[in-house]
Coordinates of C-alpha atoms and ligand atoms in Angstrom, one line a residue:
M1405 CA 7.7 5.8 7.8
R1406 CA 10.8 7.3 9.3
R1407 CA 11.6 4.8 12.0
N1408 CA 10.8 1.7 10.1
H1409 CA 14.2 0.1 9.8
S1410 CA 13.4 -1.8 6.6
T1411 CA 16.6 -1.5 4.6
T1412 CA 17.4 -4.7 2.9
P1413 CA 20.3 -6.6 4.5
R1414 CA 23.5 -6.2 2.6
S1415 CA 26.4 -8.6 2.3
P1416 CA 28.3 -7.4 5.3
R1417 CA 31.6 -9.2 4.8
I1418 CA 32.2 -8.2 1.2
L1419 CA 31.0 -4.6 1.6
G1420 CA 33.2 -4.3 4.8
S1421 CA 36.3 -5.4 3.0
L1422 CA 35.6 -3.1 0.0
L1423 CA 35.3 -0.3 2.4
L1424 CA 38.6 -1.1 4.1
L1425 CA 40.3 -1.2 0.7
A1426 CA 38.7 2.1 -0.3
A1427 CA 39.6 3.7 3.1
A1428 CA 43.2 2.6 2.4
G1429 CA 43.1 4.6 -0.8
V1430 CA 43.4 1.5 -3.0
F1431 CA 40.6 2.7 -5.3
T1432 CA 41.1 6.4 -5.2
L1433 CA 44.8 6.4 -6.0
G1434 CA 44.2 5.0 -9.5
T1435 CA 41.2 7.1 -10.4
A1436 CA 41.7 10.4 -8.5
P1437 CA 42.2 13.4 -10.7
A1438 CA 45.5 15.1 -10.3
A1439 CA 46.3 15.9 -6.6
P1440 CA 44.8 19.3 -5.9
A1441 CA 48.0 21.3 -6.3
A1442 CA 45.8 24.4 -6.4
T1443 CA 45.5 24.2 -2.6
T1444 CA 49.3 24.5 -2.0
A1445 CA 50.5 27.8 -0.7
A1446 CA 52.1 29.1 -3.9
A1447 CA 49.4 28.9 -6.6
P1448 CA 46.2 30.7 -6.1
T1449 CA 43.0 28.7 -6.1
P1450 CA 41.4 28.8 -9.6
L1451 CA 38.3 30.9 -9.7
D1452 CA 36.1 27.9 -10.5
Q1453 CA 37.3 25.8 -7.5
V1454 CA 34.5 27.0 -5.3
V1455 CA 31.5 25.3 -3.7
P1456 CA 28.7 25.9 -4.7
A1457 CA 30.0 26.3 -8.3
P1458 CA 29.6 29.9 -9.5
A1459 CA 27.3 30.6 -12.4
S1460 CA 30.1 32.1 -14.6
V1461 CA 33.9 32.3 -14.2
K1462 CA 36.3 34.1 -16.5
P1463 CA 40.0 33.8 -15.4
A1464 CA 42.2 36.6 -16.6
G1465 CA 45.2 38.6 -15.7
T1466 CA 47.4 38.5 -12.6
P1467 CA 46.4 37.5 -9.1
Y1468 CA 45.8 40.0 -6.3
R1469 CA 47.9 39.6 -3.2
I1470 CA 46.7 40.7 0.2
T1471 CA 49.6 42.3 2.1
R1472 CA 50.3 44.2 5.3
T1473 CA 49.3 47.4 3.6
S1474 CA 46.0 46.2 2.1
S1475 CA 42.7 47.8 3.2
V1476 CA 39.1 46.6 3.1
R1477 CA 37.0 49.3 1.5
V1478 CA 33.3 49.6 2.2
D1479 CA 30.9 52.1 0.8
G1480 CA 28.9 54.3 3.1
S1481 CA 26.2 52.1 4.5
A1482 CA 26.3 50.6 8.0
E1483 CA 25.3 47.2 6.6
V1484 CA 28.1 47.1 4.1
R1485 CA 30.5 48.1 6.8
R1486 CA 29.3 45.3 9.0
I1487 CA 29.9 42.8 6.1
G1488 CA 33.4 44.3 5.8
A1489 CA 33.9 43.8 9.6
Y1490 CA 32.8 40.1 9.2
L1491 CA 35.4 39.7 6.4
T1492 CA 38.2 41.3 8.4
G1493 CA 37.2 39.2 11.4
I1494 CA 38.2 36.2 9.2
L1495 CA 41.3 37.7 7.6
R1496 CA 43.1 39.5 10.4
P1497 CA 43.8 36.6 12.8
S1498 CA 45.3 34.4 10.1
T1499 CA 47.1 37.0 7.9
G1500 CA 48.2 39.0 10.9
Y1501 CA 47.7 42.1 8.8
P1502 CA 45.9 45.2 10.2
L1503 CA 43.5 45.4 7.2
P1504 CA 41.8 48.7 8.2
L1505 CA 38.2 49.1 7.2
T1506 CA 37.8 52.4 5.3
D1507 CA 35.3 54.1 3.1
H1508 CA 37.7 56.0 0.8
G1509 CA 40.6 55.4 -1.5
T1510 CA 41.0 52.7 -4.2
G1511 CA 42.5 49.2 -4.5
G1512 CA 42.6 46.5 -1.8
I1513 CA 39.5 44.6 -1.2
S1514 CA 36.4 46.6 -2.0
L1515 CA 32.7 45.8 -1.1
H1516 CA 30.4 47.9 -3.2
L1517 CA 26.7 48.2 -3.6
A1518 CA 25.5 49.3 -7.1
Q1519 CA 22.5 49.2 -9.3
G1520 CA 22.8 46.3 -11.7
D1521 CA 21.5 43.0 -12.8
Y1522 CA 22.7 41.0 -9.8
G1523 CA 19.3 39.9 -8.4
A1524 CA 18.6 39.8 -4.6
E1525 CA 21.5 37.5 -3.8
G1526 CA 23.9 37.6 -6.8
Y1527 CA 27.3 39.4 -7.0
R1528 CA 30.2 40.0 -9.2
L1529 CA 33.8 39.4 -8.0
H1530 CA 36.6 40.9 -10.0
S1531 CA 40.3 40.4 -9.1
D1532 CA 43.4 41.8 -10.7
A1533 CA 46.8 42.9 -9.5
G1534 CA 45.3 46.1 -8.1
G1535 CA 42.6 44.6 -5.9
V1536 CA 39.5 42.5 -5.5
T1537 CA 36.1 44.2 -6.0
I1538 CA 32.8 42.6 -5.0
T1539 CA 29.8 44.3 -6.3
A1540 CA 26.1 43.5 -5.7
S1541 CA 22.8 45.3 -5.6
A1542 CA 21.9 44.0 -2.2
P1543 CA 23.9 43.3 1.0
A1544 CA 23.1 39.5 0.8
G1545 CA 24.9 39.5 -2.6
L1546 CA 28.0 41.1 -1.0
F1547 CA 27.9 38.5 1.8
H1548 CA 27.8 35.6 -0.7
G1549 CA 30.6 37.2 -2.6
V1550 CA 32.7 37.3 0.6
Q1551 CA 32.1 33.6 1.0
T1552 CA 33.5 33.1 -2.5
L1553 CA 36.5 35.3 -1.7
R1554 CA 37.1 33.2 1.4
Q1555 CA 37.2 30.0 -0.6
L1556 CA 39.6 31.5 -3.2
L1557 CA 42.1 32.2 -0.4
P1558 CA 44.2 29.4 1.1
P1559 CA 42.3 27.2 3.7
A1560 CA 44.8 28.5 6.3
V1561 CA 42.9 31.8 6.2
E1562 CA 40.4 30.1 8.5
E1563 CA 43.0 29.6 11.3
K1564 CA 42.8 31.8 14.4
T1565 CA 46.6 32.3 14.6
V1566 CA 49.0 33.9 12.1
Q1567 CA 49.8 31.7 9.1
P1568 CA 52.6 32.2 6.5
G1569 CA 50.5 32.9 3.4
P1570 CA 51.0 34.2 0.7
W1571 CA 47.4 35.4 0.4
Q1572 CA 46.6 35.5 -3.3
V1573 CA 43.3 35.6 -5.2
A1574 CA 43.4 34.4 -8.8
G1575 CA 42.8 37.1 -11.5
G1576 CA 39.5 37.3 -13.4
T1577 CA 35.8 37.7 -12.9
V1578 CA 33.1 35.6 -11.2
E1579 CA 29.5 36.5 -11.9
D1580 CA 27.2 34.5 -9.7
R1581 CA 23.6 34.2 -8.6
P1582 CA 21.5 31.4 -7.2
R1583 CA 19.4 28.9 -9.2
Y1584 CA 16.8 28.8 -6.3
S1585 CA 15.8 31.4 -3.8
Y1586 CA 15.2 28.8 -1.0
R1587 CA 18.4 27.0 0.0
G1588 CA 17.8 25.5 3.4
A1589 CA 19.1 23.4 6.2
M1590 CA 17.0 22.0 9.0
L1591 CA 18.3 21.2 12.5
D1592 CA 16.2 19.0 14.8
V1593 CA 16.7 20.5 18.2
S1594 CA 13.8 18.4 19.6
R1595 CA 15.1 14.8 19.6
H1596 CA 18.3 16.2 21.2
F1597 CA 18.6 19.8 22.3
F1598 CA 21.3 22.0 20.9
G1599 CA 22.1 25.2 22.6
V1600 CA 22.5 28.7 21.1
A1601 CA 26.3 28.4 20.7
Q1602 CA 25.9 25.1 18.8
V1603 CA 23.2 26.6 16.5
K1604 CA 25.5 29.6 15.8
R1605 CA 28.3 27.2 14.9
Y1606 CA 26.0 25.5 12.4
I1607 CA 24.8 28.8 11.0
D1608 CA 28.5 29.7 10.3
Q1609 CA 28.9 26.5 8.5
L1610 CA 25.8 27.0 6.4
A1611 CA 26.8 30.6 5.5
L1612 CA 30.1 29.3 4.0
Y1613 CA 28.0 27.5 1.4
K1614 CA 25.5 30.3 0.7
I1615 CA 22.6 28.6 2.4
N1616 CA 19.9 31.2 3.3
E1617 CA 17.2 29.4 5.3
L1618 CA 17.6 27.8 8.7
H1619 CA 14.7 25.6 9.6
L1620 CA 14.5 24.8 13.3
H1621 CA 12.4 21.8 14.2
L1622 CA 11.3 23.2 17.6
S1623 CA 8.9 20.6 18.8
D1624 CA 8.3 16.9 18.6
D1625 CA 7.3 14.0 20.8
Q1626 CA 10.6 14.1 22.7
G1627 CA 10.8 17.8 23.5
W1628 CA 9.3 21.3 23.2
R1629 CA 12.2 23.8 22.8
I1630 CA 10.8 27.3 22.7
A1631 CA 9.4 29.4 25.6
V1632 CA 5.7 30.2 25.2
D1633 CA 4.5 32.7 27.9
S1634 CA 0.9 31.7 27.6
W1635 CA 1.6 28.0 28.0
P1636 CA 4.7 28.0 30.1
R1637 CA 4.8 24.2 30.9
L1638 CA 5.5 23.5 27.2
A1639 CA 9.2 24.6 27.7
T1640 CA 9.6 24.0 31.5
Y1641 CA 8.1 20.5 31.4
G1642 CA 7.8 19.5 27.8
G1643 CA 11.4 20.6 27.2
S1644 CA 12.8 18.8 30.2
T1645 CA 14.1 15.7 28.5
E1646 CA 15.1 14.3 25.1
V1647 CA 15.8 11.0 23.4
G1648 CA 17.6 8.8 25.8
G1649 CA 16.3 10.6 28.8
G1650 CA 18.9 13.4 29.0
A1651 CA 18.1 16.8 30.5
G1652 CA 16.9 18.4 27.2
G1653 CA 16.5 22.1 27.3
S1654 CA 14.7 25.0 25.6
Y1655 CA 15.3 28.4 24.2
T1656 CA 14.2 31.5 26.2
K1657 CA 12.7 34.2 24.0
A1658 CA 16.0 36.0 24.4
D1659 CA 17.9 32.9 23.2
Y1660 CA 15.7 32.6 20.2
R1661 CA 16.0 36.2 19.3
E1662 CA 19.8 35.8 19.5
I1663 CA 19.7 32.9 17.1
V1664 CA 17.4 34.9 14.7
S1665 CA 19.7 37.9 14.8
Y1666 CA 22.9 35.8 14.4
A1667 CA 21.3 34.1 11.4
A1668 CA 20.3 37.4 9.9
S1669 CA 23.9 38.6 10.3
R1670 CA 24.8 35.7 8.0
Y1671 CA 21.9 36.4 5.7
L1672 CA 19.9 33.3 6.8
E1673 CA 16.1 33.5 7.5
V1674 CA 15.0 31.3 10.4
V1675 CA 12.0 29.1 9.7
P1676 CA 10.5 27.9 13.0
E1677 CA 8.6 24.6 13.0
I1678 CA 5.9 23.5 15.5
D1679 CA 5.0 20.0 14.3
M1680 CA 1.3 19.4 14.4
P1681 CA -1.1 17.5 14.8
G1682 CA 1.2 14.5 15.3
H1683 CA 4.7 14.6 16.8
S1684 CA 3.1 16.4 19.7
N1685 CA 3.7 14.3 22.8
A1686 CA 5.8 16.9 24.5
A1687 CA 2.8 19.3 24.3
L1688 CA 0.3 16.6 25.3
A1689 CA 2.4 15.7 28.3
S1690 CA 2.6 19.3 29.4
Y1691 CA -1.2 20.0 29.3
A1692 CA -3.8 17.4 30.1
E1693 CA -6.6 19.5 28.4
L1694 CA -4.9 19.1 25.0
N1695 CA -5.7 15.4 25.1
C1696 CA -9.1 14.1 23.9
N1697 CA -9.3 11.9 27.0
G1698 CA -8.2 14.8 29.3
T1699 CA -5.2 12.8 30.6
A1700 CA -1.6 13.8 30.0
P1701 CA 0.7 11.0 28.8
P1702 CA 4.2 10.7 30.2
L1703 CA 7.1 12.4 28.6
Y1704 CA 8.6 10.3 25.9
T1705 CA 12.3 9.6 25.3
G1706 CA 12.2 6.9 22.7
T1707 CA 12.4 7.2 18.9
E1708 CA 9.1 5.8 17.6
V1709 CA 6.9 8.0 15.6
G1710 CA 3.2 8.4 14.7
F1711 CA 1.6 7.7 18.2
S1712 CA 0.6 11.2 19.3
S1713 CA -2.1 13.7 18.1
L1714 CA -3.5 16.9 19.2
C1715 CA -7.2 16.6 19.9
V1716 CA -8.9 17.9 16.7
P1717 CA -12.5 18.3 17.9
K1718 CA -11.6 20.4 21.0
Q1719 CA -11.7 24.2 20.8
V1720 CA -8.9 24.4 23.3
T1721 CA -6.6 22.9 20.6
Y1722 CA -7.1 26.0 18.4
D1723 CA -6.8 28.4 21.4
F1724 CA -3.4 26.7 22.0
V1725 CA -2.3 26.9 18.4
D1726 CA -3.4 30.5 18.2
D1727 CA -1.3 31.4 21.3
V1728 CA 1.7 29.5 20.1
V1729 CA 1.6 30.8 16.6
R1730 CA 1.0 34.4 17.8
E1731 CA 4.0 34.3 20.2
L1732 CA 6.3 32.5 17.7
A1733 CA 5.3 34.8 14.8
A1734 CA 6.1 37.8 17.0
L1735 CA 9.7 36.5 17.5
T1736 CA 10.1 35.7 13.8
P1737 CA 11.0 38.4 11.3
G1738 CA 11.1 35.8 8.5
R1739 CA 8.2 35.1 6.2
Y1740 CA 7.5 31.5 7.1
L1741 CA 6.0 29.4 9.9
H1742 CA 6.3 25.6 9.5
I1743 CA 3.4 23.6 10.9
G1744 CA 4.8 20.1 10.3
G1745 CA 1.9 17.8 9.4
D1746 CA 4.0 14.7 8.8
E1747 CA 3.4 11.2 10.1
A1748 CA 0.0 12.0 11.7
H1749 CA -0.7 8.3 11.9
S1750 CA -2.9 8.8 15.0
T1751 CA -5.1 11.4 13.4
S1752 CA -7.9 10.3 11.0
H1753 CA -7.7 11.7 7.5
A1754 CA -10.9 13.7 8.1
D1755 CA -9.5 15.1 11.3
Y1756 CA -6.2 15.9 9.6
V1757 CA -8.0 17.9 6.9
T1758 CA -10.2 19.7 9.5
F1759 CA -7.1 20.5 11.6
M1760 CA -5.2 21.9 8.6
D1761 CA -8.2 23.9 7.5
R1762 CA -8.4 25.6 10.9
V1763 CA -4.6 26.0 11.6
Q1764 CA -3.5 27.5 8.3
P1765 CA -5.7 30.6 8.6
I1766 CA -4.1 31.2 12.1
V1767 CA -0.7 31.3 10.5
A1768 CA -2.0 33.8 7.9
K1769 CA -3.7 35.9 10.7
Y1770 CA -0.3 36.5 12.2
G1771 CA 1.3 37.5 8.9
K1772 CA 3.2 34.3 8.1
T1773 CA 3.3 31.9 5.1
V1774 CA 2.6 28.2 5.9
I1775 CA 5.2 25.6 5.2
G1776 CA 4.2 22.0 5.8
W1777 CA 5.7 18.6 5.2
H1778 CA 4.3 17.3 1.9
Q1779 CA 1.5 15.4 3.6
L1780 CA -0.2 18.8 3.7
T1781 CA -0.9 18.3 0.0
G1782 CA -3.4 15.6 1.1
A1783 CA -5.4 18.3 2.8
H1784 CA -6.1 21.8 1.4
P1785 CA -2.8 23.7 1.2
A1786 CA -3.5 27.4 1.8
Q1787 CA -2.9 29.9 -1.0
G1788 CA 0.8 30.6 -1.2
A1789 CA 1.7 27.6 1.1
L1790 CA 4.9 25.7 0.5
A1791 CA 5.1 21.9 0.8
Q1792 CA 8.4 20.3 1.8
Y1793 CA 8.8 17.0 0.0
W1794 CA 10.6 14.3 2.0
G1795 CA 9.8 11.2 -0.1
L1796 CA 12.2 8.7 -1.6
D1797 CA 12.7 6.9 -4.9
R1798 CA 10.4 4.2 -3.5
T1799 CA 7.6 6.6 -2.5
S1800 CA 4.4 5.4 -4.2
A1801 CA 3.4 6.9 -7.5
A1802 CA 0.1 8.0 -6.0
D1803 CA 1.8 10.0 -3.2
K1804 CA 4.2 11.6 -5.7
A1805 CA 1.2 12.4 -8.0
Q1806 CA -0.6 14.1 -5.1
V1807 CA 2.4 16.4 -4.6
V1808 CA 2.8 17.1 -8.3
K1809 CA -0.9 18.0 -8.5
A1810 CA -0.6 20.4 -5.7
A1811 CA 2.4 22.0 -7.4
Q1812 CA 0.4 22.3 -10.6
N1813 CA -2.3 24.1 -8.6
G1814 CA 0.1 26.6 -7.1
T1815 CA 1.7 25.1 -4.0
G1816 CA 5.4 25.7 -4.0
L1817 CA 7.8 22.9 -3.3
I1818 CA 10.9 22.6 -1.2
L1819 CA 12.8 19.4 -2.1
S1820 CA 14.2 17.3 0.8
P1821 CA 14.2 13.8 -0.7
A1822 CA 15.2 11.6 2.3
D1823 CA 17.3 9.2 0.3
R1824 CA 19.3 12.1 -1.0
V1825 CA 19.6 15.0 1.4
Y1826 CA 18.5 13.7 4.8
L1827 CA 21.9 14.4 6.4
D1828 CA 21.1 11.9 9.3
M1829 CA 21.1 8.9 7.0
K1830 CA 24.1 6.6 7.4
Y1831 CA 26.7 6.9 4.7
T1832 CA 27.4 3.1 4.7
K1833 CA 26.3 0.3 6.9
D1834 CA 29.4 0.9 9.0
T1835 CA 28.5 4.5 9.9
K1836 CA 28.0 4.6 13.7
L1837 CA 25.8 7.6 13.9
G1838 CA 22.5 8.1 12.0
L1839 CA 19.6 6.1 10.8
D1840 CA 19.0 4.0 7.7
W1841 CA 15.3 3.8 7.2
A1842 CA 15.6 5.8 3.9
G1843 CA 18.7 3.8 2.9
L1844 CA 22.4 4.4 3.0
V1845 CA 23.3 7.7 1.4
E1846 CA 26.9 8.1 0.2
V1847 CA 28.2 11.4 -1.0
E1848 CA 27.7 10.8 -4.7
R1849 CA 24.1 9.7 -4.3
S1850 CA 23.4 12.7 -2.1
Y1851 CA 24.8 15.1 -4.7
D1852 CA 23.9 13.4 -8.0
W1853 CA 20.2 14.4 -8.7
N1854 CA 18.5 17.4 -10.4
P1855 CA 16.0 19.3 -8.3
G1856 CA 14.5 20.7 -11.6
A1857 CA 13.7 17.2 -12.9
Y1858 CA 13.1 15.4 -9.6
L1859 CA 9.3 15.4 -9.6
P1860 CA 8.2 15.1 -13.3
G1861 CA 5.1 17.1 -14.0
A1862 CA 5.8 19.7 -11.2
P1863 CA 6.1 23.1 -13.0
D1864 CA 9.6 24.7 -12.8
S1865 CA 8.1 27.7 -11.1
A1866 CA 6.8 25.5 -8.3
I1867 CA 10.3 24.3 -7.3
R1868 CA 11.5 26.9 -4.8
G1869 CA 14.6 25.1 -3.7
V1870 CA 16.3 22.4 -1.7
E1871 CA 16.6 21.8 2.0
A1872 CA 18.9 19.4 3.8
P1873 CA 17.3 18.2 7.1
L1874 CA 19.4 16.9 10.0
W1875 CA 17.4 14.8 12.4
S1876 CA 19.0 14.2 15.8
E1877 CA 17.7 10.9 17.2
T1878 CA 21.3 9.7 17.3
L1879 CA 23.2 13.0 17.4
T1880 CA 24.2 14.7 20.6
T1881 CA 27.3 16.9 20.0
S1882 CA 28.4 19.4 17.5
A1883 CA 31.0 16.9 16.3
D1884 CA 28.1 14.5 15.6
L1885 CA 26.3 17.2 13.5
D1886 CA 29.6 18.0 11.7
Y1887 CA 30.2 14.3 10.8
M1888 CA 26.8 13.8 9.3
A1889 CA 26.6 17.2 7.5
F1890 CA 30.1 17.0 6.0
P1891 CA 30.7 16.3 3.3
R1892 CA 27.0 16.1 2.2
L1893 CA 25.8 19.5 3.2
P1894 CA 27.9 21.4 0.6
G1895 CA 26.4 19.2 -2.1
A1896 CA 22.9 20.1 -1.1
A1897 CA 23.9 23.7 -1.0
E1898 CA 25.3 23.4 -4.6
L1899 CA 22.1 21.8 -5.8
G1900 CA 20.2 24.9 -4.5
W1901 CA 22.7 27.5 -5.8
S1902 CA 24.5 26.4 -8.9
P1903 CA 23.1 26.3 -12.5
A1904 CA 22.2 22.8 -13.6
A1905 CA 24.8 23.2 -16.4
T1906 CA 27.6 23.1 -13.8
H1907 CA 26.4 19.8 -12.3
D1908 CA 29.0 17.1 -12.7
W1909 CA 30.0 14.6 -10.1
D1910 CA 33.6 14.1 -11.4
T1911 CA 34.5 17.8 -11.2
Y1912 CA 32.4 18.4 -8.1
K1913 CA 34.2 15.7 -6.1
V1914 CA 37.5 17.5 -6.8
R1915 CA 36.2 20.8 -5.6
L1916 CA 34.7 19.1 -2.6
A1917 CA 38.0 17.4 -1.8
A1918 CA 39.7 20.8 -1.8
Q1919 CA 37.3 21.9 1.0
A1920 CA 38.8 19.4 3.5
P1921 CA 41.8 21.5 4.6
R1922 CA 39.3 24.4 5.3
W1923 CA 37.2 22.1 7.4
D1924 CA 40.3 21.0 9.3
A1925 CA 41.2 24.7 9.9
L1926 CA 37.7 25.3 11.1
G1927 CA 37.6 22.3 13.4
I1928 CA 34.9 20.6 11.4
T1929 CA 34.8 16.8 11.8
Y1930 CA 33.9 15.1 8.5
Y1931 CA 33.4 11.7 6.9
R1932 CA 36.3 10.8 4.7
S1933 CA 34.2 9.2 2.0
P1934 CA 36.2 6.9 -0.3
Q1935 CA 34.3 8.4 -3.2
V1936 CA 36.1 11.7 -2.8
P1937 CA 39.8 12.3 -3.8
W1938 CA 40.8 13.9 -0.5
P1939 CA 44.2 15.6 -0.3
T1940 CA 46.7 13.2 1.2
S1941 CA 48.5 15.4 3.7
Ligands
LIG220 C1 9.9 13.5 8.4 O1 11.0 13.0 8.1 N1 9.0 12.8 9.1 C2 9.5 14.8 7.8

């Protein structure tokens, strides 16, 4: 139960003083691996000092140095040229070099599509004194290779004004491809509304870590955030507030298309969620006929859960769902439509099953694949549906067994264990933002688990990937989002991308620490966990 604040009391005085000592560097000084000299200006970043860890790295030869005369070479297609333009958009302001985009010549930085065993998102990056070549069989692979190149350059490359350099890329070859095809992040724009610019900012952060799915939690008790022409009060009234009673907001269809298209330009697919049959007060408040008693409840600005339900016996409920799903599917080029299904505590089990039996075919009718929170496995998940697991270590064996059984019967799983990758959980009891119903989740705990072994009995083929949700009951600004996502988000991204063989907290924390100057350059606020050997300057 999400809002059940049942964490055991800790010993505040002792823990508090331990934290103070740790924050003062008393613990990390003695145990930190050598200061990350690799991030100083002179020495190029070693090829393996990237997050997520690449699948294979072979250092060799001399570094490439970007200079005033370097070019960015793109082969003929418009899409490759666009990725080249994205890259020069990062490199030109900080290097101050012209870096022309060209489709002829040799040397420099080259982005190149070719047949090969790269998979849908993999790439090869080769660097030597003559240049850097990124090769992939699909544009998404080139884009991910560009993120690796970015991280191999000094953090100052992220600045918007000219920096001294030098701009070297270590020599050798990276061959890389993801462990999982679904690497997601969820943003709750319902509890507090986040506008288009804020969502774009988050998309840019996700892209840096090769995340490829943006799940938007578009409706909940506190707010409906997407315009629906056939039910206009959903947005105009249901979207008119948020937790705490602020003004809320909602996306017009044009706003939403802009988010989808920006995400696509960063190779992220948008997964829209309409949470049903619970978490539906904003809809129930907007239209009296959706309520079994025919009376609209007031708007809700608190943080309780489990009190609302669409009216399962009424036909109008399915007319409503059909309209909403039709309009949302028409805005969504992506494959998935998330129907929620969590914490339906005000819906009887029989009604829940009836509802899911009626709603899943509507999603299919409009050409989309169902994703639901894992409670969907207690009903009849449709053929091809994915269940998003948000349980914890302490989740009952029976609940886990139900999810595992569904996976054995063909339901794919997205893993979002709340006591690992819910980015809104407090890091420590002293974290001001966030919640603690799933426990306190420090950086090591968030990173140190294996998606492939997490639910014993679930077939390997059922594990489609990892998603890190960011719920926003306590979060109101982009700085708040940053602080909860960083530094845990890169760990979730690595769990989704990197081979299990690279998984190692002691080496990960050094790579993670080296990201901090990049976050500083990008204006990303982050939690300076005492578990991570941050650079001192
Ligand atoms: C959830 O946290 N209720 C999915």
